[in-house]
Coordinates of C-alpha atoms in Angstrom, one line a residue:
X1 CA 0.0 0.0 0.0
X2 CA 1.4 3.4 -1.0
X3 CA 1.6 5.8 2.0
X4 CA -0.6 8.8 1.8
X5 CA 1.3 12.0 1.0
X6 CA 1.6 14.6 3.8
X7 CA -1.0 16.9 2.4
X8 CA -2.4 19.9 4.2
X9 CA -5.9 19.3 5.6
X10 CA -7.6 21.8 3.2
X11 CA -6.1 19.9 0.2
X12 CA -7.2 16.6 1.6
X13 CA -10.7 17.8 2.1
X14 CA -10.9 19.2 -1.4
X15 CA -9.6 15.9 -2.9
X16 CA -12.1 13.9 -0.7
X17 CA -15.0 16.1 -1.9
X18 CA -14.1 16.3 -5.6
X19 CA -11.9 13.3 -6.5
X20 CA -12.9 10.2 -8.3
X21 CA -13.4 7.2 -5.9
X22 CA -11.9 3.9 -7.0
X23 CA -12.8 0.8 -5.0
X24 CA -9.9 -1.2 -3.7
X25 CA -11.3 -3.7 -1.3
X26 CA -13.9 -4.7 1.3
X27 CA -12.7 -4.5 5.0
X28 CA -14.4 -7.5 6.6
X29 CA -13.7 -7.0 10.3
X30 CA -16.3 -4.3 11.1
X31 CA -20.0 -4.8 11.7
X32 CA -20.9 -2.4 9.0
X33 CA -19.9 -2.4 5.3
X34 CA -16.5 -0.6 5.1
X35 CA -14.3 -0.2 2.0
X36 CA -10.8 0.9 1.3
X37 CA -10.8 3.2 -1.7
X38 CA -8.4 5.4 -3.6
X39 CA -9.4 8.9 -4.3
X40 CA -7.9 10.3 -7.5
X41 CA -7.7 13.9 -8.6
X42 CA -10.5 14.6 -11.1
X43 CA -8.4 16.7 -13.4
X44 CA -5.0 16.3 -15.1
X45 CA -1.8 16.7 -13.1
X46 CA -3.6 17.9 -9.9
X47 CA -1.5 16.0 -7.4
X48 CA -1.3 12.6 -5.9
X49 CA -4.1 10.2 -5.2
X50 CA -4.9 9.4 -1.6
X51 CA -6.5 6.4 0.2
X52 CA -9.6 6.7 2.3
X53 CA -12.2 4.7 4.2
X54 CA -15.7 4.7 2.7
X55 CA -18.7 3.7 4.8
X56 CA -21.9 3.8 2.7
X57 CA -25.1 4.7 4.6
X58 CA -27.0 1.7 3.1
X59 CA -24.3 -0.7 4.4
X60 CA -25.0 0.2 8.0
X61 CA -26.3 -2.6 10.2
X62 CA -29.5 -1.6 12.0
X63 CA -29.1 -0.9 15.7
X64 CA -31.9 -0.9 18.3
X65 CA -30.6 2.3 20.0
X66 CA -29.3 4.4 17.1
X67 CA -31.6 5.6 14.2
X68 CA -31.0 3.7 11.0
X69 CA -28.8 5.5 8.5
X70 CA -27.2 7.9 10.9
X71 CA -23.8 6.3 11.6
X72 CA -22.1 8.0 8.7
X73 CA -23.5 11.3 9.9
X74 CA -22.0 10.7 13.3
X75 CA -18.6 10.0 11.7
X76 CA -18.7 13.5 10.1
X77 CA -20.0 15.0 13.4
X78 CA -17.0 13.6 15.3
X79 CA -14.7 15.3 12.8
X80 CA -16.6 18.6 13.1
X81 CA -16.4 18.6 16.9
X82 CA -12.7 17.5 16.8
X83 CA -12.0 20.5 14.5
X84 CA -14.2 22.9 16.6
X85 CA -12.2 22.1 19.7
X86 CA -8.9 22.4 17.8
X87 CA -7.5 19.0 18.8
X88 CA -7.7 17.4 15.3
X89 CA -8.0 13.9 16.6
X90 CA -10.2 12.7 13.8
X91 CA -8.8 12.3 10.2
X92 CA -10.5 14.6 7.6
X93 CA -14.0 13.1 7.1
X94 CA -16.7 14.2 4.7
X95 CA -20.1 13.0 3.4
X96 CA -20.6 12.4 -0.3
X97 CA -22.0 10.0 -2.9
X98 CA -19.8 7.0 -3.6
X99 CA -20.0 3.7 -5.6
X100 CA -22.5 2.3 -3.1
X101 CA -24.4 5.5 -2.4
X102 CA -24.0 8.3 0.1
X103 CA -21.7 7.7 3.0
X104 CA -18.8 8.9 5.0
X105 CA -15.3 9.2 3.4
X106 CA -12.4 9.5 5.8
X107 CA -8.7 10.1 4.9
X108 CA -6.8 6.9 5.6
X109 CA -4.0 7.3 8.2
X110 CA -1.0 5.2 7.5
X111 CA -0.2 3.2 10.6
X112 CA 1.1 -0.1 11.9
X113 CA -2.0 -2.2 12.6
X114 CA -0.1 -4.1 15.3
X115 CA 0.0 -0.8 17.3
X116 CA -3.0 0.5 19.2
X117 CA -3.9 2.0 22.6
X118 CA -2.8 -1.0 24.6
X119 CA 0.6 -1.0 23.0
X120 CA 1.4 2.7 23.5
X121 CA -0.9 3.8 26.3
X122 CA 2.0 5.1 28.4
X123 CA 3.8 6.9 25.5
X124 CA 1.5 9.7 24.6
X125 CA -0.3 10.9 27.8
X126 CA -1.1 14.4 26.5
X127 CA -2.7 13.2 23.3
X128 CA -4.5 10.3 25.1
X129 CA -6.0 12.7 27.6
X130 CA -7.5 14.6 24.7
X131 CA -8.9 11.3 23.3
X132 CA -10.4 10.5 26.7
X133 CA -12.1 13.9 27.0
X134 CA -13.2 13.8 23.4
X135 CA -14.9 10.4 24.0
X136 CA -16.7 11.8 27.1
X137 CA -17.9 14.8 25.1
X138 CA -19.2 12.8 22.1
X139 CA -20.4 9.9 24.3
X140 CA -18.4 7.3 22.4
X141 CA -20.0 3.9 22.8
X142 CA -17.2 2.0 21.0
X143 CA -13.7 3.2 21.9
X144 CA -11.8 0.0 21.3
X145 CA -8.1 -0.1 21.6
X146 CA -7.8 -0.6 17.8
X147 CA -9.8 2.6 17.3
X148 CA -6.8 4.6 18.6
X149 CA -3.9 4.5 16.1
X150 CA -0.5 6.1 15.8
X151 CA 0.9 7.4 12.5
X152 CA 4.5 7.2 11.3
X153 CA 5.2 10.6 12.9
X154 CA 4.0 9.5 16.3
X155 CA 0.8 11.4 16.2
X156 CA -2.3 9.7 17.8
X157 CA -5.6 9.6 15.9
X158 CA -9.1 8.4 16.8
X159 CA -11.2 6.5 14.2
X160 CA -14.6 4.8 14.0
X161 CA -17.1 7.1 15.7
X162 CA -20.3 5.9 14.1
X163 CA -21.9 5.0 17.4
X164 CA -21.4 8.2 19.3
X165 CA -23.5 11.2 20.3
X166 CA -26.4 9.3 21.8
X167 CA -28.5 11.5 24.1
X168 CA -28.4 8.8 26.8
X169 CA -25.2 7.8 28.6
X170 CA -23.5 5.1 26.6
X171 CA -19.7 5.7 27.1
X172 CA -17.8 2.5 26.5
X173 CA -14.1 2.9 26.3
X174 CA -10.8 1.2 27.1
X175 CA -9.3 4.5 28.2
X176 CA -10.1 4.9 31.9
X177 CA -6.5 5.8 32.9
X178 CA -7.5 9.3 33.9
X179 CA -10.8 8.6 35.6
X180 CA -11.4 11.0 38.5
X181 CA -8.2 13.0 37.8
X182 CA -8.2 16.8 37.3
X183 CA -8.4 18.1 33.7
X184 CA -5.2 20.0 32.9
X185 CA -5.7 23.8 32.6
X186 CA -4.8 23.9 28.9
X187 CA -7.5 21.3 28.1
X188 CA -10.0 23.1 30.3
X189 CA -9.3 26.2 28.3
X190 CA -10.0 24.3 25.0
X191 CA -13.3 23.1 26.4
X192 CA -14.2 26.6 27.5
X193 CA -13.5 27.8 24.0
X194 CA -15.6 25.0 22.5
X195 CA -18.5 26.1 24.8
X196 CA -18.1 29.6 23.4
X197 CA -18.1 28.2 19.8
X198 CA -21.4 26.4 20.5
X199 CA -23.0 29.7 21.5
X200 CA -21.9 31.4 18.3
X201 CA -24.8 30.7 16.0
X202 CA -23.0 31.9 12.8
X203 CA -20.0 29.6 13.4
X204 CA -19.8 27.0 10.6
X205 CA -19.4 24.1 13.0
X206 CA -22.4 25.2 15.0
X207 CA -24.4 25.6 11.9
X208 CA -23.5 22.1 10.5
X209 CA -24.2 20.0 13.6
X210 CA -28.0 20.2 13.4
X211 CA -27.8 18.6 9.9
X212 CA -25.9 15.7 11.4
X213 CA -27.4 15.2 14.9
X214 CA -30.8 15.5 16.5
X215 CA -31.6 18.4 18.8
X216 CA -31.7 16.1 21.9
X217 CA -28.2 14.7 20.9
X218 CA -26.8 18.2 20.6
X219 CA -28.4 19.3 23.8
X220 CA -26.9 16.3 25.6
X221 CA -23.5 17.0 24.3
X222 CA -23.6 20.6 25.5
X223 CA -24.7 19.3 28.9
X224 CA -21.7 16.9 29.0
X225 CA -19.4 19.7 28.1
X226 CA -20.8 21.9 30.8
X227 CA -20.4 19.1 33.3
X228 CA -16.7 18.8 32.4
X229 CA -16.3 22.5 32.9
X230 CA -18.1 22.5 36.2
X231 CA -16.4 19.5 37.8
X232 CA -13.0 20.1 36.1
X233 CA -12.2 16.4 36.2
X234 CA -12.4 13.3 34.0
X235 CA -15.5 11.3 34.7
X236 CA -15.4 7.8 36.3
X237 CA -17.1 4.8 34.7
X238 CA -20.9 4.9 34.8
X239 CA -23.3 2.1 35.7
X240 CA -23.5 -1.0 33.7
X241 CA -21.0 -2.1 31.0
X242 CA -18.3 0.6 30.5
X243 CA -15.9 -1.3 28.2
X244 CA -16.5 -2.1 24.5
X245 CA -16.4 -5.6 23.1
X246 CA -14.1 -6.8 21.8
X247 CA -11.5 -4.7 23.6
X248 CA -9.2 -4.4 20.6

């Protein structure tokens, strides 16, 4: 597999939105239909192709607790929130028509598949604190170890956010290392800025979220954000099952 070129985010987003999608293969290990694709420039001599993960809406397995056809919207919503807070934990992700219909298209991050949270959980505490807070904020119901990856430059990324943002508490994660600990001041400042962004009605991130999530889901996320700001600490596991399965 040819590594993705180190393109700026704006260039990646443009290519994801306008490039030609070529199917490469089906990725069988997820519960929903997921494909590896190559996205090629639509014109002549417009740069290098990139690889991406395509999750068509009609390939989503129905769930009893998440509305059918919304998982790809939640993938995009996770990217929007990650950008709004300035942490850039989620690879560039868009919604568009593809070979199997509308779905999410996410820039593929080159990484060693043998590496995941359990193999480097003590190496990147600052980045992993961000991931843990991000999961609380988006109410991530499926933060497996393999959903935290590290690129060739040592940067940590979070992927697979399709079952997030539920209005009821559903946080299931392998990252409980910081439970009950104070949130570092710098991260609290980022959360405070995000709260301000959510009150700015003409901000593009604020304007997009209602097209991706329901009003109760947005309201619940804002409540979770305010709780983090009020308590100034990472939450502890809630009642019931608080780990995903499988763990990796």
